[in-house]
Amino acid sequence: MKAAEKSISFIRDLYGSQAFIPLHEPKFSGNEKRYVTETIDSTLVSSVGAFVDRFEEMMQSITGTKKSVAVVNGTSGLQVALQLVGVEPGDEVLTQALTFVATANAISYNKAHPVFLDVDLDTMGLSPKAVTAFLNENAEIRENGCYNKRTGNRIAACMPMHTFGFPVRITELVEICSQWNIPLIEDAAESLGSLVGTKPTGSFGEIGVFSFNGNKIVTSGGGGALVTGNVKLGEKAKFLTTTAKEPHTYEFVHNELGYNFRMPNLNAALACAQLENLDQFLNKKRELANIYKEFFSSMNIKFRTEDSGTKANYWLMCLELENRKERDMFLSLTNESGVMTRPIWKLMYKLPMYENCLRDRQKNAEFLEDRIVNIPSSVIGNI
Ligand SMILES: *Cc1c(COP(=O)(O)O)cnc(C)c1O
């Protein structure tokens, strides 16, 4: 396949390297070392420290929300977010099958059932049309919420995900969910810095959840953040994720089953330094996306770009190849030659723990599953 070989040498030239080229690596060229060293010097490396507060304030300001809560990783953030909006065992949660497994797992940790609905071809995220069709066919509003008439279960939340940082049709989804009285949580783990109009992803739902894992656009080593416009809900999130401890100078009073989902100060220090440079990361990602766009269009290969009216963070760049055979050929040639590429995720209902879940026809998700591959997306050079 000539196209794969040309792509390999183009990517090698871009990164100026004949060695292995990973899909995504972090960059630490700001205050990272200084802040991390500060926490060590102060001994405040763990559950107490000023960097956690600073990180939460930065997240509020970046996302334009009223309250942010730092947590140990994105997955636990999603788990708690669902609990906070009232998801209970036996409830159903609407989401997409085309996602990273953590989205579905967070639903399962609450002993709720994921319902997998199709995505849009352009956004690769939950389709408002699919949600409307499912609700019209199956749902009715009762006194205490929206119910699935067929299963008798409550539809307790909807959790769309912004795939690779490309914003989902979030304003439509918010509108539909409010009509049906369903709380909406954004899995914004991949979309820090992405915008719909001028409004940041993560700020549309009752709660938005970000990840700061090592492979995301910026990292705390491991970590996550909840954001919300609802201060009460935010305070409840802080309470639940810090072992539900009532404030007291020395007594241990815990009056609810809480979690130890705190982000350590050591990790928050790293995150603060990274967030200081978020704009530069976003600019460099966009530059790289433009370079790729030009190259791949000259090759007649479809490089995925943001939809009009939105700004993607271009966290992971992706190509849409002709069909599954072309995809497999591209994946094997690139990976064999040390340029890392990866297919989009296997759809959730193809995994053993989710094979019996409710779902609709997944025409678009299956189309994308056969064709989308991620290509090296690390920022080039220093920040
Ligand atoms: C990374 C990611 C998560 C989970 O984040 P962690 O911090 O790794 O737990 C959740 N959902 C999606 C879509 C992700 O990409």
CSV table of C-alpha atoms and ligand atoms in Angstrom, one decimal:
chain,number,residue,atom,x,y,z
A,1,MET,CA,0.0,0.0,0.0
A,2,LYS,CA,1.7,3.1,-1.3
A,3,ALA,CA,-0.3,5.5,0.8
A,4,ALA,CA,0.8,3.9,4.0
A,5,GLU,CA,4.5,4.1,3.1
A,6,LYS,CA,4.2,7.7,2.1
A,7,SER,CA,2.3,8.4,5.3
A,8,ILE,CA,5.0,6.7,7.4
A,9,SER,CA,7.8,8.7,5.8
A,10,PHE,CA,5.8,11.9,6.1
A,11,ILE,CA,5.2,11.3,9.8
A,12,ARG,CA,8.8,10.4,10.4
A,13,ASP,CA,9.9,13.7,8.8
A,14,LEU,CA,7.4,15.6,10.8
A,15,TYR,CA,8.7,14.2,14.1
A,16,GLY,CA,12.3,14.2,12.9
A,17,SER,CA,12.8,10.7,14.1
A,18,GLN,CA,13.7,7.3,12.8
A,19,ALA,CA,12.9,5.7,16.2
A,20,PHE,CA,9.5,4.5,17.5
A,21,ILE,CA,6.9,7.2,17.2
A,22,PRO,CA,4.2,6.8,19.9
A,23,LEU,CA,0.6,7.8,19.4
A,24,HIS,CA,0.7,10.5,22.1
A,25,GLU,CA,3.3,11.6,24.6
A,26,PRO,CA,3.2,14.3,27.2
A,27,LYS,CA,5.4,17.4,27.2
A,28,PHE,CA,6.8,19.0,30.3
A,29,SER,CA,8.5,22.2,29.4
A,30,GLY,CA,6.9,24.7,31.8
A,31,ASN,CA,6.7,24.9,35.6
A,32,GLU,CA,6.2,21.1,36.0
A,33,LYS,CA,9.5,20.3,37.8
A,34,ARG,CA,9.4,23.5,39.9
A,35,TYR,CA,5.8,22.8,41.2
A,36,VAL,CA,6.4,19.1,41.8
A,37,THR,CA,9.6,19.9,43.7
A,38,GLU,CA,7.7,22.5,45.7
A,39,THR,CA,5.3,19.8,46.9
A,40,ILE,CA,8.2,17.5,47.9
A,41,ASP,CA,10.1,20.3,49.7
A,42,SER,CA,6.9,21.2,51.6
A,43,THR,CA,6.1,17.5,52.3
A,44,LEU,CA,2.6,18.2,51.2
A,45,VAL,CA,2.6,15.5,48.5
A,46,SER,CA,-0.7,13.8,49.4
A,47,SER,CA,-4.3,14.6,50.1
A,48,VAL,CA,-3.7,18.2,51.4
A,49,GLY,CA,-2.1,21.1,49.6
A,50,ALA,CA,-2.5,24.3,47.8
A,51,PHE,CA,-2.1,22.9,44.3
A,52,VAL,CA,-5.4,21.0,44.5
A,53,ASP,CA,-7.2,24.2,45.2
A,54,ARG,CA,-5.3,26.0,42.5
A,55,PHE,CA,-6.0,23.2,40.0
A,56,GLU,CA,-9.7,23.4,40.8
A,57,GLU,CA,-9.8,27.2,40.4
A,58,MET,CA,-8.0,26.9,37.0
A,59,MET,CA,-10.5,24.3,35.8
A,60,GLN,CA,-13.4,26.5,36.8
A,61,SER,CA,-11.9,29.4,34.9
A,62,ILE,CA,-11.0,27.3,31.8
A,63,THR,CA,-14.5,25.7,31.6
A,64,GLY,CA,-16.4,28.8,32.8
A,65,THR,CA,-18.1,26.8,35.5
A,66,LYS,CA,-18.8,27.6,39.2
A,67,LYS,CA,-17.3,24.6,40.9
A,68,SER,CA,-14.6,22.0,40.0
A,69,VAL,CA,-13.6,19.0,42.1
A,70,ALA,CA,-10.2,17.3,41.5
A,71,VAL,CA,-10.4,13.5,41.6
A,72,VAL,CA,-8.0,10.6,41.3
A,73,ASN,CA,-8.9,9.8,37.7
A,74,GLY,CA,-11.6,10.4,35.1
A,75,THR,CA,-13.3,7.1,35.5
A,76,SER,CA,-14.0,7.7,39.2
A,77,GLY,CA,-15.2,11.2,38.3
A,78,LEU,CA,-17.8,9.7,35.9
A,79,GLN,CA,-18.8,7.1,38.5
A,80,VAL,CA,-19.5,9.8,41.1
A,81,ALA,CA,-21.1,12.2,38.6
A,82,LEU,CA,-23.7,9.6,37.8
A,83,GLN,CA,-24.4,8.9,41.5
A,84,LEU,CA,-24.7,12.7,42.1
A,85,VAL,CA,-27.5,13.1,39.5
A,86,GLY,CA,-29.4,10.3,41.1
A,87,VAL,CA,-28.5,7.1,39.1
A,88,GLU,CA,-29.4,4.1,41.2
A,89,PRO,CA,-29.0,0.3,40.8
A,90,GLY,CA,-31.3,-1.0,38.1
A,91,ASP,CA,-31.6,2.4,36.3
A,92,GLU,CA,-30.7,2.8,32.6
A,93,VAL,CA,-28.2,5.3,31.3
A,94,LEU,CA,-28.2,6.4,27.6
A,95,THR,CA,-24.7,6.5,26.1
A,96,GLN,CA,-22.8,5.6,22.9
A,97,ALA,CA,-21.2,2.3,22.1
A,98,LEU,CA,-18.4,4.0,20.2
A,99,THR,CA,-16.4,5.1,23.3
A,100,PHE,CA,-13.6,4.1,25.6
A,101,VAL,CA,-14.7,1.4,28.0
A,102,ALA,CA,-14.5,3.7,31.1
A,103,THR,CA,-17.7,5.4,30.0
A,104,ALA,CA,-19.7,2.2,30.2
A,105,ASN,CA,-17.8,0.9,33.3
A,106,ALA,CA,-18.7,4.1,35.2
A,107,ILE,CA,-22.4,3.2,34.6
A,108,SER,CA,-21.8,-0.4,35.7
A,109,TYR,CA,-20.1,0.7,38.9
A,110,ASN,CA,-23.4,2.3,39.8
A,111,LYS,CA,-25.1,-1.0,39.1
A,112,ALA,CA,-27.0,0.7,36.3
A,113,HIS,CA,-27.5,-0.5,32.7
A,114,PRO,CA,-25.9,1.2,29.8
A,115,VAL,CA,-28.2,1.6,26.8
A,116,PHE,CA,-26.1,2.0,23.7
A,117,LEU,CA,-27.4,4.4,21.0
A,118,ASP,CA,-25.9,5.3,17.7
A,119,VAL,CA,-23.4,8.2,17.0
A,120,ASP,CA,-23.5,10.8,14.2
A,121,LEU,CA,-21.1,10.1,11.4
A,122,ASP,CA,-19.6,13.6,11.5
A,123,THR,CA,-19.1,14.1,15.3
A,124,MET,CA,-18.5,10.5,16.1
A,125,GLY,CA,-20.5,11.2,19.3
A,126,LEU,CA,-24.0,10.4,20.5
A,127,SER,CA,-26.6,11.2,17.9
A,128,PRO,CA,-29.5,13.5,19.0
A,129,LYS,CA,-31.6,11.7,16.3
A,130,ALA,CA,-30.9,8.3,17.8
A,131,VAL,CA,-31.7,9.5,21.3
A,132,THR,CA,-35.0,11.1,20.1
A,133,ALA,CA,-36.0,8.0,18.2
A,134,PHE,CA,-35.2,5.7,21.2
A,135,LEU,CA,-37.1,7.9,23.6
A,136,ASN,CA,-40.2,8.4,21.3
A,137,GLU,CA,-40.4,4.6,20.9
A,138,ASN,CA,-39.6,3.5,24.5
A,139,ALA,CA,-40.0,6.2,27.0
A,140,GLU,CA,-42.6,8.0,29.1
A,141,ILE,CA,-42.4,10.7,31.7
A,142,ARG,CA,-43.8,9.7,35.1
A,143,GLU,CA,-43.9,11.6,38.3
A,144,ASN,CA,-40.4,10.8,39.4
A,145,GLY,CA,-38.6,10.8,36.1
A,146,CYS,CA,-38.4,9.3,32.7
A,147,TYR,CA,-39.1,5.5,32.4
A,148,ASN,CA,-38.5,2.9,29.8
A,149,LYS,CA,-42.0,1.5,29.2
A,150,ARG,CA,-40.7,-1.8,27.9
A,151,THR,CA,-38.3,-2.7,30.7
A,152,GLY,CA,-40.0,-0.7,33.4
A,153,ASN,CA,-36.6,0.8,34.4
A,154,ARG,CA,-36.0,4.5,35.0
A,155,ILE,CA,-33.9,6.3,32.4
A,156,ALA,CA,-31.8,8.1,35.0
A,157,ALA,CA,-29.1,9.8,32.9
A,158,CYS,CA,-27.7,10.4,29.5
A,159,MET,CA,-23.9,10.5,29.1
A,160,PRO,CA,-22.5,11.5,25.7
A,161,MET,CA,-18.8,11.6,25.0
A,162,HIS,CA,-16.8,14.0,22.9
A,163,THR,CA,-14.8,11.6,20.8
A,164,PHE,CA,-11.1,12.4,20.5
A,165,GLY,CA,-12.0,16.0,21.4
A,166,PHE,CA,-14.5,16.6,18.5
A,167,PRO,CA,-17.6,18.1,20.2
A,168,VAL,CA,-20.7,16.0,20.2
A,169,ARG,CA,-24.1,17.8,19.3
A,170,ILE,CA,-24.3,18.9,22.9
A,171,THR,CA,-26.9,21.7,22.6
A,172,GLU,CA,-29.4,19.4,20.9
A,173,LEU,CA,-28.8,16.7,23.4
A,174,VAL,CA,-29.2,19.1,26.4
A,175,GLU,CA,-32.5,20.2,24.9
A,176,ILE,CA,-33.8,16.7,24.3
A,177,CYS,CA,-32.8,15.5,27.8
A,178,SER,CA,-34.4,18.5,29.4
A,179,GLN,CA,-37.7,17.8,27.5
A,180,TRP,CA,-37.6,14.2,28.8
A,181,ASN,CA,-36.5,15.1,32.3
A,182,ILE,CA,-33.2,13.2,32.0
A,183,PRO,CA,-30.0,14.6,33.6
A,184,LEU,CA,-27.1,14.9,31.3
A,185,ILE,CA,-23.4,14.2,32.2
A,186,GLU,CA,-20.7,15.0,29.7
A,187,ASP,CA,-17.9,12.5,29.4
A,188,ALA,CA,-15.4,15.3,28.4
A,189,ALA,CA,-12.4,13.2,29.3
A,190,GLU,CA,-10.9,13.7,25.8
A,191,SER,CA,-12.1,17.2,25.1
A,192,LEU,CA,-10.4,19.7,27.4
A,193,GLY,CA,-10.2,23.0,25.5
A,194,SER,CA,-12.8,22.0,22.8
A,195,LEU,CA,-15.6,24.6,22.2
A,196,VAL,CA,-19.1,24.6,20.9
A,197,GLY,CA,-19.5,28.2,19.7
A,198,THR,CA,-17.5,29.9,22.4
A,199,LYS,CA,-18.7,27.6,25.2
A,200,PRO,CA,-16.3,24.9,26.5
A,201,THR,CA,-17.3,21.3,26.3
A,202,GLY,CA,-17.9,19.9,29.8
A,203,SER,CA,-19.9,23.0,30.8
A,204,PHE,CA,-23.2,22.0,29.1
A,205,GLY,CA,-24.4,19.2,31.2
A,206,GLU,CA,-25.3,19.0,34.9
A,207,ILE,CA,-21.7,17.8,35.4
A,208,GLY,CA,-18.8,17.5,33.0
A,209,VAL,CA,-15.9,15.1,33.7
A,210,PHE,CA,-12.3,15.5,32.4
A,211,SER,CA,-9.3,13.1,32.6
A,212,PHE,CA,-5.7,14.1,33.2
A,213,ASN,CA,-4.3,10.6,32.4
A,214,GLY,CA,-0.9,10.5,30.9
A,215,ASN,CA,-2.2,10.1,27.3
A,216,LYS,CA,-4.6,13.1,27.4
A,217,ILE,CA,-3.9,16.6,26.0
A,218,VAL,CA,-2.5,17.6,29.4
A,219,THR,CA,-1.7,15.4,32.3
A,220,SER,CA,-1.4,15.2,36.1
A,221,GLY,CA,0.2,11.7,35.8
A,222,GLY,CA,-3.2,10.3,36.7
A,223,GLY,CA,-6.2,12.4,37.6
A,224,GLY,CA,-9.6,13.8,36.8
A,225,ALA,CA,-11.9,16.7,37.4
A,226,LEU,CA,-15.6,17.3,37.7
A,227,VAL,CA,-17.0,20.6,36.7
A,228,THR,CA,-20.5,22.0,37.3
A,229,GLY,CA,-22.5,25.2,37.2
A,230,ASN,CA,-24.4,24.0,40.2
A,231,VAL,CA,-22.5,24.9,43.3
A,232,LYS,CA,-24.5,22.7,45.6
A,233,LEU,CA,-23.9,19.7,43.4
A,234,GLY,CA,-20.2,20.6,43.3
A,235,GLU,CA,-20.0,20.8,47.1
A,236,LYS,CA,-21.7,17.4,47.3
A,237,ALA,CA,-19.1,16.1,44.8
A,238,LYS,CA,-16.3,17.3,47.0
A,239,PHE,CA,-17.9,15.7,50.0
A,240,LEU,CA,-18.5,12.3,48.4
A,241,THR,CA,-15.0,12.1,46.9
A,242,THR,CA,-13.3,12.9,50.2
A,243,THR,CA,-14.8,10.1,52.2
A,244,ALA,CA,-17.9,12.1,53.2
A,245,LYS,CA,-16.2,13.7,56.2
A,246,GLU,CA,-18.1,16.3,58.1
A,247,PRO,CA,-15.8,19.3,58.8
A,248,HIS,CA,-14.4,19.1,62.3
A,249,THR,CA,-10.9,20.0,63.7
A,250,TYR,CA,-10.1,16.6,65.1
A,251,GLU,CA,-13.2,14.2,65.1
A,252,PHE,CA,-13.9,11.7,62.4
A,253,VAL,CA,-17.5,12.0,61.5
A,254,HIS,CA,-18.6,10.3,58.3
A,255,ASN,CA,-22.3,10.1,57.9
A,256,GLU,CA,-22.6,8.7,54.3
A,257,LEU,CA,-20.7,6.1,52.2
A,258,GLY,CA,-18.0,8.3,50.6
A,259,TYR,CA,-15.0,7.5,48.5
A,260,ASN,CA,-11.3,8.3,48.7
A,261,PHE,CA,-11.2,9.7,45.2
A,262,ARG,CA,-8.9,12.6,46.0
A,263,MET,CA,-6.3,13.8,43.6
A,264,PRO,CA,-2.9,14.0,45.5
A,265,ASN,CA,-1.3,17.4,45.7
A,266,LEU,CA,1.7,16.0,43.9
A,267,ASN,CA,-0.4,15.3,40.8
A,268,ALA,CA,-2.3,18.6,41.1
A,269,ALA,CA,1.1,20.3,41.0
A,270,LEU,CA,1.9,18.7,37.7
A,271,ALA,CA,-1.6,19.5,36.4
A,272,CYS,CA,-1.3,23.2,37.3
A,273,ALA,CA,1.9,23.5,35.4
A,274,GLN,CA,0.4,21.8,32.4
A,275,LEU,CA,-2.8,23.9,32.5
A,276,GLU,CA,-0.8,27.1,32.5
A,277,ASN,CA,0.2,26.1,28.9
A,278,LEU,CA,-3.1,24.7,27.7
A,279,ASP,CA,-3.4,27.4,25.1
A,280,GLN,CA,-0.1,26.6,23.7
A,281,PHE,CA,-0.9,22.9,23.6
A,282,LEU,CA,-4.1,23.8,21.7
A,283,ASN,CA,-2.4,26.0,19.2
A,284,LYS,CA,0.3,23.4,18.5
A,285,LYS,CA,-2.3,20.7,18.1
A,286,ARG,CA,-4.2,22.9,15.6
A,287,GLU,CA,-1.0,23.6,13.7
A,288,LEU,CA,-0.3,19.8,13.5
A,289,ALA,CA,-3.9,19.2,12.4
A,290,ASN,CA,-3.5,21.7,9.6
A,291,ILE,CA,-0.2,20.1,8.4
A,292,TYR,CA,-1.9,16.7,8.4
A,293,LYS,CA,-5.0,18.0,6.7
A,294,GLU,CA,-2.9,19.3,3.8
A,295,PHE,CA,-0.8,16.2,3.4
A,296,PHE,CA,-3.6,13.7,3.6
A,297,SER,CA,-5.9,15.7,1.2
A,298,SER,CA,-3.0,15.5,-1.3
A,299,MET,CA,-3.1,11.7,-0.8
A,300,ASN,CA,-6.8,11.5,-1.1
A,301,ILE,CA,-7.1,10.2,2.4
A,302,LYS,CA,-9.8,11.6,4.6
A,303,PHE,CA,-8.4,13.4,7.6
A,304,ARG,CA,-11.1,14.2,10.1
A,305,THR,CA,-11.6,17.9,11.0
A,306,GLU,CA,-13.9,19.8,13.3
A,307,ASP,CA,-17.5,20.5,12.4
A,308,SER,CA,-18.5,24.1,11.6
A,309,GLY,CA,-19.5,26.0,14.7
A,310,THR,CA,-17.2,23.9,16.9
A,311,LYS,CA,-13.5,24.0,17.8
A,312,ALA,CA,-11.9,20.6,18.5
A,313,ASN,CA,-8.8,20.3,20.7
A,314,TYR,CA,-7.3,17.8,18.2
A,315,TRP,CA,-6.3,15.6,21.1
A,316,LEU,CA,-6.0,12.5,18.9
A,317,MET,CA,-5.9,13.0,15.2
A,318,CYS,CA,-7.7,10.6,13.0
A,319,LEU,CA,-8.1,9.3,9.4
A,320,GLU,CA,-11.2,7.7,7.9
A,321,LEU,CA,-10.0,5.0,5.6
A,322,GLU,CA,-12.0,3.4,2.7
A,323,ASN,CA,-13.0,0.2,4.4
A,324,ARG,CA,-12.0,-2.4,7.0
A,325,LYS,CA,-9.5,-4.0,4.7
A,326,GLU,CA,-7.7,-0.8,4.0
A,327,ARG,CA,-7.8,0.1,7.7
A,328,ASP,CA,-6.2,-3.2,8.6
A,329,MET,CA,-3.5,-2.9,6.0
A,330,PHE,CA,-2.7,0.7,7.2
A,331,LEU,CA,-2.6,-0.4,10.8
A,332,SER,CA,-0.2,-3.3,10.2
A,333,LEU,CA,2.2,-1.4,7.9
A,334,THR,CA,2.5,1.6,10.1
A,335,ASN,CA,2.8,-0.4,13.4
A,336,GLU,CA,5.3,-2.8,11.8
A,337,SER,CA,7.5,0.1,10.9
A,338,GLY,CA,7.4,1.7,14.3
A,339,VAL,CA,4.9,4.5,13.6
A,340,MET,CA,2.2,3.9,16.1
A,341,THR,CA,-1.4,3.9,14.9
A,342,ARG,CA,-4.5,2.5,16.4
A,343,PRO,CA,-8.1,1.6,15.4
A,344,ILE,CA,-11.0,3.3,17.1
A,345,TRP,CA,-12.4,1.2,20.0
A,346,LYS,CA,-14.3,-2.0,19.5
A,347,LEU,CA,-18.0,-1.1,20.1
A,348,MET,CA,-19.0,-1.7,23.7
A,349,TYR,CA,-21.7,-4.3,22.9
A,350,LYS,CA,-19.0,-6.5,21.3
A,351,LEU,CA,-17.3,-6.8,24.7
A,352,PRO,CA,-18.3,-9.8,26.8
A,353,MET,CA,-19.6,-7.7,29.8
A,354,TYR,CA,-21.8,-5.5,27.6
A,355,GLU,CA,-23.0,-8.0,24.9
A,356,ASN,CA,-26.5,-8.2,26.4
A,357,CYS,CA,-27.2,-4.5,26.8
A,358,LEU,CA,-30.0,-2.7,25.1
A,359,ARG,CA,-29.0,-0.9,21.9
A,360,ASP,CA,-30.4,0.4,18.7
A,361,ARG,CA,-29.1,-0.3,15.2
A,362,GLN,CA,-25.5,1.0,15.1
A,363,LYS,CA,-25.2,1.9,11.5
A,364,ASN,CA,-22.9,4.8,12.0
A,365,ALA,CA,-20.9,3.4,14.9
A,366,GLU,CA,-20.2,0.3,12.8
A,367,PHE,CA,-19.2,2.3,9.8
A,368,LEU,CA,-16.7,4.3,11.9
A,369,GLU,CA,-15.4,1.2,13.7
A,370,ASP,CA,-14.4,-0.2,10.4
A,371,ARG,CA,-12.6,2.9,9.1
A,372,ILE,CA,-11.2,5.3,11.8
A,373,VAL,CA,-7.6,5.1,12.8
A,374,ASN,CA,-5.6,7.4,15.1
A,375,ILE,CA,-2.2,8.6,14.0
A,376,PRO,CA,0.7,10.1,16.0
A,377,SER,CA,-0.7,13.3,17.6
A,378,SER,CA,2.0,14.5,20.1
A,379,VAL,CA,2.7,18.2,20.0
A,380,ILE,CA,5.8,18.7,17.9
A,381,GLY,CA,8.8,20.4,19.5
A,382,ASN,CA,8.6,22.1,22.9
A,383,ILE,CA,5.7,24.0,24.4
B,1,LIG,C1,-9.5,8.6,29.3
B,1,LIG,C2,-11.0,8.5,29.3
B,1,LIG,C3,-11.7,8.2,30.5
B,1,LIG,C4,-11.1,7.9,31.8
B,1,LIG,O1,-10.1,8.6,32.3
B,1,LIG,P1,-9.1,8.0,33.3
B,1,LIG,O2,-8.5,9.2,33.9
B,1,LIG,O3,-8.1,7.2,32.5
B,1,LIG,O4,-9.8,7.2,34.3
B,1,LIG,C5,-13.1,8.2,30.4
B,1,LIG,N1,-13.7,8.3,29.2
B,1,LIG,C6,-13.0,8.5,28.1
B,1,LIG,C7,-13.8,8.7,26.8
B,1,LIG,C8,-11.7,8.6,28.1
B,1,LIG,O5,-11.0,8.7,26.9
